[in-house]
Amino acid sequence: MNDFRIPLGTWIESFIDYITVTFRFLFDFIRLVVDGAFEGVAFLLVAPPFYVIIAIAAAIGVATRGWKFAVGIVIGLGLILGVNQWENAMDTLALVLVASIIAIGLSIPLGVLAAKSSLASSVIRPILDFLQTMPAFVYLVPALILFRVGEVPGIVATIIFAMAPGVRLTELGIRGVDKEVVEAGQAFGASPWRILRQIQLPLATPTIMAGINQVIMLSLSMVVIAGMVGAGALGGEIVASLSRLDVGLGFEAGFAVVILAIFLDRVTAALGNGDTPLGRILAARRASRQAADSDAQPATMPKPTLV
């Protein structure tokens, strides 16, 4: 009995070797596309002077959370610049943005499919349970084998790791829409696509945005771990600090991660709530414009009555 062992690891290794050889062209294409997307976003963040990026971040902060948050972001980004982690922070932000955009682009359609089909939901849900309970480091092994060392395996592992909350909360949001509202749309002859686009998705937006927020936060945490497979950026700095027991470097890189996390979390949370300073200004202007239009309309004269 002690000699009995199920060779599960050997089977998985053989399977990975098979798909690596058989679909090498596909993995090379994915690597080319993902690497190109990362290089493009990283160039947009690193090439401009630092004060341009800080000004853009401050403008986003004012529009979403107000001037106090914008001041805090300017101070935080200034501290990142002061500890010489600016380029690494921008590379990390590029990794997070690329991984998050791809993960969101995959998770929302899957969530819609799971909400529309009970069969799809019963298939997708166990897969999500498996992805969420698997240790994060395990994703790096097959990604490293399939895509070799660099940013691409880190991004791919991040996408797989971060997708689950996006799928779950999209399904939850659509299933939580009042059935009477959907039935009213059906009664007026709206097609299923129109009901999804104009009724279910708008009403489920707060829940979907909460899922997007979780996708971005998980992407940021996984991108740091991906520094172990050569993804570089702040994750690479943290891995280097661990190997050298450099407490100062680890704290500086970790502090930069915290600043990015606060910025991304607060901005996406504000967009999910829909209550932003910019939104309030636009709503006030829209209300004043409607009031002016109603005042400008000529009053209709009452018709004379015949005696």
Tab-separated table of C-alpha atoms in Angstrom:
chain	number	residue	atom	x	y	z
A	1	MET	CA	0.000	0.000	0.000
A	2	ASN	CA	2.892	2.359	0.731
A	3	ASP	CA	4.193	1.869	-2.822
A	4	PHE	CA	0.881	2.962	-4.361
A	5	ARG	CA	0.984	6.456	-5.823
A	6	ILE	CA	-1.198	8.178	-8.389
A	7	PRO	CA	1.201	9.858	-10.854
A	8	LEU	CA	-0.907	13.002	-11.167
A	9	GLY	CA	2.119	15.278	-11.409
A	10	THR	CA	3.604	13.115	-14.175
A	11	TRP	CA	0.339	13.269	-16.122
A	12	ILE	CA	0.182	17.045	-15.810
A	13	GLU	CA	3.818	17.363	-16.869
A	14	SER	CA	3.213	15.174	-19.918
A	15	PHE	CA	0.159	17.211	-20.816
A	16	ILE	CA	2.086	20.493	-20.556
A	17	ASP	CA	4.901	19.049	-22.687
A	18	TYR	CA	2.376	17.932	-25.300
A	19	ILE	CA	0.606	21.270	-25.638
A	20	THR	CA	3.937	23.109	-25.545
A	21	VAL	CA	5.164	21.207	-28.593
A	22	THR	CA	1.836	21.016	-30.427
A	23	PHE	CA	0.681	24.596	-29.959
A	24	ARG	CA	4.044	26.364	-29.906
A	25	PHE	CA	2.929	28.661	-32.746
A	26	LEU	CA	-0.114	29.779	-30.722
A	27	PHE	CA	1.899	30.492	-27.583
A	28	ASP	CA	4.481	32.410	-29.631
A	29	PHE	CA	1.679	34.514	-31.125
A	30	ILE	CA	0.180	35.202	-27.671
A	31	ARG	CA	3.616	36.109	-26.376
A	32	LEU	CA	4.134	38.527	-29.265
A	33	VAL	CA	0.748	40.230	-28.769
A	34	VAL	CA	0.959	40.496	-24.976
A	35	ASP	CA	4.574	41.677	-25.061
A	36	GLY	CA	3.693	44.296	-27.672
A	37	ALA	CA	0.776	45.540	-25.582
A	38	PHE	CA	2.974	45.789	-22.499
A	39	GLU	CA	5.756	47.599	-24.326
A	40	GLY	CA	3.253	50.085	-25.768
A	41	VAL	CA	1.615	50.891	-22.441
A	42	ALA	CA	4.968	51.037	-20.654
A	43	PHE	CA	6.250	53.487	-23.279
A	44	LEU	CA	3.220	55.734	-22.766
A	45	LEU	CA	3.882	55.797	-19.018
A	46	VAL	CA	7.674	56.040	-19.010
A	47	ALA	CA	8.393	58.250	-22.031
A	48	PRO	CA	6.626	61.452	-20.847
A	49	PRO	CA	8.249	63.533	-18.089
A	50	PHE	CA	7.266	62.465	-14.613
A	51	TYR	CA	5.339	65.681	-13.933
A	52	VAL	CA	3.021	64.958	-16.883
A	53	ILE	CA	2.042	61.568	-15.430
A	54	ILE	CA	1.629	63.089	-11.972
A	55	ALA	CA	-0.582	65.851	-13.421
A	56	ILE	CA	-2.743	63.274	-15.218
A	57	ALA	CA	-3.041	61.204	-12.038
A	58	ALA	CA	-3.978	64.340	-10.078
A	59	ALA	CA	-6.637	65.245	-12.662
A	60	ILE	CA	-8.096	61.747	-12.389
A	61	GLY	CA	-8.044	62.080	-8.599
A	62	VAL	CA	-9.887	65.415	-8.684
A	63	ALA	CA	-12.492	64.064	-11.110
A	64	THR	CA	-13.191	60.919	-9.121
A	65	ARG	CA	-12.524	61.662	-5.441
A	66	GLY	CA	-11.858	65.385	-5.030
A	67	TRP	CA	-8.886	67.634	-4.436
A	68	LYS	CA	-7.807	66.062	-1.127
A	69	PHE	CA	-7.316	62.695	-2.784
A	70	ALA	CA	-5.484	64.389	-5.664
A	71	VAL	CA	-3.070	66.057	-3.234
A	72	GLY	CA	-2.411	62.722	-1.547
A	73	ILE	CA	-1.696	61.065	-4.902
A	74	VAL	CA	0.714	63.846	-5.883
A	75	ILE	CA	2.571	63.412	-2.583
A	76	GLY	CA	2.625	59.617	-2.965
A	77	LEU	CA	3.898	59.689	-6.542
A	78	GLY	CA	6.441	62.310	-5.531
A	79	LEU	CA	7.754	59.962	-2.837
A	80	ILE	CA	8.008	57.148	-5.421
A	81	LEU	CA	10.062	59.492	-7.575
A	82	GLY	CA	12.178	60.471	-4.586
A	83	VAL	CA	13.203	56.870	-3.821
A	84	ASN	CA	14.184	56.254	-7.489
A	85	GLN	CA	11.378	53.758	-8.128
A	86	TRP	CA	9.537	55.786	-10.744
A	87	GLU	CA	10.351	53.683	-13.813
A	88	ASN	CA	9.735	50.436	-11.924
A	89	ALA	CA	6.399	51.802	-10.679
A	90	MET	CA	5.343	52.757	-14.210
A	91	ASP	CA	6.347	49.318	-15.504
A	92	THR	CA	4.278	47.752	-12.715
A	93	LEU	CA	1.334	49.971	-13.610
A	94	ALA	CA	1.699	48.926	-17.258
A	95	LEU	CA	1.697	45.242	-16.243
A	96	VAL	CA	-1.414	45.764	-14.122
A	97	LEU	CA	-3.265	47.690	-16.833
A	98	VAL	CA	-2.536	45.144	-19.577
A	99	ALA	CA	-3.392	42.155	-17.383
A	100	SER	CA	-6.520	43.829	-15.979
A	101	ILE	CA	-7.871	44.899	-19.366
A	102	ILE	CA	-7.471	41.401	-20.786
A	103	ALA	CA	-8.893	39.785	-17.633
A	104	ILE	CA	-11.903	42.126	-17.645
A	105	GLY	CA	-12.441	41.545	-21.362
A	106	LEU	CA	-12.615	37.803	-20.688
A	107	SER	CA	-14.435	37.773	-17.344
A	108	ILE	CA	-17.416	40.005	-18.191
A	109	PRO	CA	-18.557	37.928	-21.227
A	110	LEU	CA	-18.086	34.747	-19.190
A	111	GLY	CA	-20.125	36.259	-16.363
A	112	VAL	CA	-22.892	37.219	-18.793
A	113	LEU	CA	-22.856	33.699	-20.217
A	114	ALA	CA	-23.052	32.189	-16.730
A	115	ALA	CA	-25.960	34.485	-15.851
A	116	LYS	CA	-27.868	33.595	-19.001
A	117	SER	CA	-27.263	29.834	-18.939
A	118	SER	CA	-27.580	27.587	-15.908
A	119	LEU	CA	-25.572	24.920	-17.724
A	120	ALA	CA	-22.716	27.342	-18.374
A	121	SER	CA	-22.863	28.487	-14.759
A	122	SER	CA	-22.625	24.908	-13.489
A	123	VAL	CA	-19.527	24.381	-15.647
A	124	ILE	CA	-17.823	27.720	-14.964
A	125	ARG	CA	-18.372	27.804	-11.203
A	126	PRO	CA	-16.202	24.749	-10.312
A	127	ILE	CA	-13.448	26.077	-12.559
A	128	LEU	CA	-13.540	29.396	-10.713
A	129	ASP	CA	-13.447	27.586	-7.377
A	130	PHE	CA	-10.350	25.730	-8.552
A	131	LEU	CA	-8.660	28.917	-9.777
A	132	GLN	CA	-9.366	30.804	-6.545
A	133	THR	CA	-8.146	28.050	-4.224
A	134	MET	CA	-4.979	27.215	-6.162
A	135	PRO	CA	-1.906	28.921	-4.621
A	136	ALA	CA	-0.780	31.903	-6.664
A	137	PHE	CA	2.765	30.589	-7.134
A	138	VAL	CA	1.464	27.507	-8.952
A	139	TYR	CA	0.294	29.620	-11.902
A	140	LEU	CA	3.853	30.723	-12.559
A	141	VAL	CA	5.152	27.233	-13.367
A	142	PRO	CA	3.115	26.413	-16.512
A	143	ALA	CA	3.216	30.060	-17.613
A	144	LEU	CA	7.008	30.000	-17.401
A	145	ILE	CA	7.176	26.762	-19.413
A	146	LEU	CA	4.786	27.983	-22.115
A	147	PHE	CA	5.989	31.580	-22.496
A	148	ARG	CA	9.590	31.548	-21.181
A	149	VAL	CA	11.125	34.114	-18.822
A	150	GLY	CA	9.955	37.714	-19.001
A	151	GLU	CA	6.905	39.898	-18.577
A	152	VAL	CA	4.584	37.687	-20.645
A	153	PRO	CA	4.393	34.672	-18.277
A	154	GLY	CA	3.793	37.064	-15.402
A	155	ILE	CA	0.958	38.788	-17.281
A	156	VAL	CA	-0.621	35.487	-18.358
A	157	ALA	CA	-0.471	34.089	-14.816
A	158	THR	CA	-1.957	37.353	-13.537
A	159	ILE	CA	-4.854	37.167	-16.004
A	160	ILE	CA	-5.754	33.622	-14.944
A	161	PHE	CA	-5.400	34.462	-11.255
A	162	ALA	CA	-7.483	37.670	-11.395
A	163	MET	CA	-10.390	36.617	-13.615
A	164	ALA	CA	-12.520	34.796	-11.025
A	165	PRO	CA	-14.063	37.775	-9.127
A	166	GLY	CA	-14.901	39.503	-12.401
A	167	VAL	CA	-16.855	36.486	-13.621
A	168	ARG	CA	-18.596	35.884	-10.294
A	169	LEU	CA	-19.691	39.459	-9.672
A	170	THR	CA	-20.830	39.968	-13.267
A	171	GLU	CA	-23.043	36.885	-12.971
A	172	LEU	CA	-24.261	38.024	-9.552
A	173	GLY	CA	-25.080	41.517	-10.800
A	174	ILE	CA	-27.072	40.347	-13.823
A	175	ARG	CA	-28.936	37.682	-11.858
A	176	GLY	CA	-29.759	40.305	-9.226
A	177	VAL	CA	-31.639	42.554	-11.655
A	178	ASP	CA	-35.338	42.724	-10.799
A	179	LYS	CA	-37.201	40.173	-12.913
A	180	GLU	CA	-40.200	42.485	-13.236
A	181	VAL	CA	-38.037	45.057	-15.009
A	182	VAL	CA	-36.789	42.402	-17.425
A	183	GLU	CA	-40.336	41.155	-17.998
A	184	ALA	CA	-41.451	44.716	-18.723
A	185	GLY	CA	-38.785	44.965	-21.412
A	186	GLN	CA	-39.918	41.667	-22.874
A	187	ALA	CA	-43.530	42.869	-22.857
A	188	PHE	CA	-42.531	45.861	-24.969
A	189	GLY	CA	-40.964	43.507	-27.513
A	190	ALA	CA	-37.292	44.174	-26.714
A	191	SER	CA	-34.839	41.565	-27.951
A	192	PRO	CA	-32.669	39.653	-25.433
A	193	TRP	CA	-29.602	41.588	-26.609
A	194	ARG	CA	-31.356	44.911	-26.106
A	195	ILE	CA	-32.588	43.861	-22.653
A	196	LEU	CA	-29.032	42.902	-21.715
A	197	ARG	CA	-27.515	46.096	-23.096
A	198	GLN	CA	-30.104	48.634	-21.947
A	199	ILE	CA	-31.584	47.068	-18.797
A	200	GLN	CA	-29.490	44.359	-17.171
A	201	LEU	CA	-25.963	45.717	-17.668
A	202	PRO	CA	-26.806	49.304	-16.560
A	203	LEU	CA	-28.619	48.057	-13.443
A	204	ALA	CA	-25.810	45.600	-12.669
A	205	THR	CA	-23.057	48.193	-13.191
A	206	PRO	CA	-22.264	48.774	-9.461
A	207	THR	CA	-21.771	45.046	-8.890
A	208	ILE	CA	-19.775	44.638	-12.102
A	209	MET	CA	-17.565	47.583	-11.118
A	210	ALA	CA	-16.929	45.936	-7.757
A	211	GLY	CA	-15.716	42.891	-9.691
A	212	ILE	CA	-13.491	45.083	-11.856
A	213	ASN	CA	-12.036	46.622	-8.713
A	214	GLN	CA	-11.206	43.159	-7.366
A	215	VAL	CA	-9.662	42.134	-10.696
A	216	ILE	CA	-7.339	45.143	-10.599
A	217	MET	CA	-6.346	44.544	-6.975
A	218	LEU	CA	-5.612	40.859	-7.600
A	219	SER	CA	-3.661	41.799	-10.718
A	220	LEU	CA	-1.482	44.145	-8.690
A	221	SER	CA	-0.802	41.508	-6.040
A	222	MET	CA	0.011	38.846	-8.637
A	223	VAL	CA	2.230	41.147	-10.698
A	224	VAL	CA	4.463	41.539	-7.645
A	225	ILE	CA	4.695	37.751	-7.300
A	226	ALA	CA	5.399	37.517	-11.040
A	227	GLY	CA	8.719	39.236	-10.395
A	228	MET	CA	9.986	35.740	-9.596
A	229	VAL	CA	9.730	34.762	-13.291
A	230	GLY	CA	11.535	37.795	-14.635
A	231	ALA	CA	8.612	40.224	-14.930
A	232	GLY	CA	10.830	42.912	-13.402
A	233	ALA	CA	9.367	46.220	-12.247
A	234	LEU	CA	8.572	46.521	-8.525
A	235	GLY	CA	8.114	42.762	-8.232
A	236	GLY	CA	11.674	42.247	-9.411
A	237	GLU	CA	12.894	44.760	-6.841
A	238	ILE	CA	11.056	42.956	-4.051
A	239	VAL	CA	12.468	39.590	-5.151
A	240	ALA	CA	15.954	41.133	-5.260
A	241	SER	CA	15.509	42.546	-1.758
A	242	LEU	CA	14.542	39.086	-0.513
A	243	SER	CA	17.572	37.436	-2.077
A	244	ARG	CA	19.925	40.092	-0.653
A	245	LEU	CA	18.032	40.652	2.616
A	246	ASP	CA	17.926	44.340	1.704
A	247	VAL	CA	15.274	45.758	4.019
A	248	GLY	CA	15.536	49.283	2.621
A	249	LEU	CA	15.005	48.248	-0.996
A	250	GLY	CA	12.119	46.001	-0.036
A	251	PHE	CA	10.416	48.788	1.901
A	252	GLU	CA	10.851	51.302	-0.935
A	253	ALA	CA	9.442	48.923	-3.547
A	254	GLY	CA	6.631	47.836	-1.229
A	255	PHE	CA	5.761	51.451	-0.480
A	256	ALA	CA	5.478	52.151	-4.216
A	257	VAL	CA	3.137	49.176	-4.582
A	258	VAL	CA	0.958	50.522	-1.769
A	259	ILE	CA	0.672	53.947	-3.455
A	260	LEU	CA	-0.357	52.357	-6.757
A	261	ALA	CA	-2.846	50.103	-4.976
A	262	ILE	CA	-4.473	53.044	-3.159
A	263	PHE	CA	-4.740	55.038	-6.385
A	264	LEU	CA	-6.264	52.207	-8.430
A	265	ASP	CA	-8.583	51.046	-5.647
A	266	ARG	CA	-10.013	54.467	-4.805
A	267	VAL	CA	-10.499	55.473	-8.447
A	268	THR	CA	-12.265	52.261	-9.479
A	269	ALA	CA	-14.383	52.269	-6.305
A	270	ALA	CA	-15.503	55.842	-7.011
A	271	LEU	CA	-16.372	54.959	-10.590
A	272	GLY	CA	-18.342	51.965	-9.351
A	273	ASN	CA	-20.388	54.081	-6.934
A	274	GLY	CA	-21.086	56.621	-9.661
A	275	ASP	CA	-20.869	59.507	-7.165
A	276	THR	CA	-17.863	61.529	-8.312
A	277	PRO	CA	-17.176	65.291	-8.282
A	278	LEU	CA	-17.069	65.341	-12.076
A	279	GLY	CA	-20.344	63.424	-12.269
A	280	ARG	CA	-22.028	65.864	-9.886
A	281	ILE	CA	-20.816	68.850	-11.939
A	282	LEU	CA	-22.064	67.324	-15.182
A	283	ALA	CA	-25.412	66.449	-13.585
A	284	ALA	CA	-25.815	70.024	-12.292
A	285	ARG	CA	-25.036	71.472	-15.725
A	286	ARG	CA	-27.462	69.068	-17.352
A	287	ALA	CA	-30.195	70.035	-14.891
A	288	SER	CA	-29.580	73.753	-15.409
A	289	ARG	CA	-29.612	73.298	-19.192
A	290	GLN	CA	-32.921	71.437	-19.012
A	291	ALA	CA	-34.375	74.138	-16.778
A	292	ALA	CA	-33.238	76.839	-19.204
A	293	ASP	CA	-34.736	74.962	-22.141
A	294	SER	CA	-38.060	74.578	-20.343
A	295	ASP	CA	-38.123	78.307	-19.486
A	296	ALA	CA	-37.334	79.235	-23.089
A	297	GLN	CA	-40.308	77.331	-24.494
A	298	PRO	CA	-43.263	79.653	-25.196
A	299	ALA	CA	-46.286	79.144	-23.014
A	300	THR	CA	-49.281	77.729	-24.851
A	301	MET	CA	-52.327	80.013	-24.893
A	302	PRO	CA	-55.513	78.434	-23.585
A	303	LYS	CA	-58.159	77.841	-26.171
A	304	PRO	CA	-61.188	80.107	-25.881
A	305	THR	CA	-64.356	78.449	-24.704
A	306	LEU	CA	-67.617	78.941	-26.542
A	307	VAL	CA	-70.576	80.030	-24.493
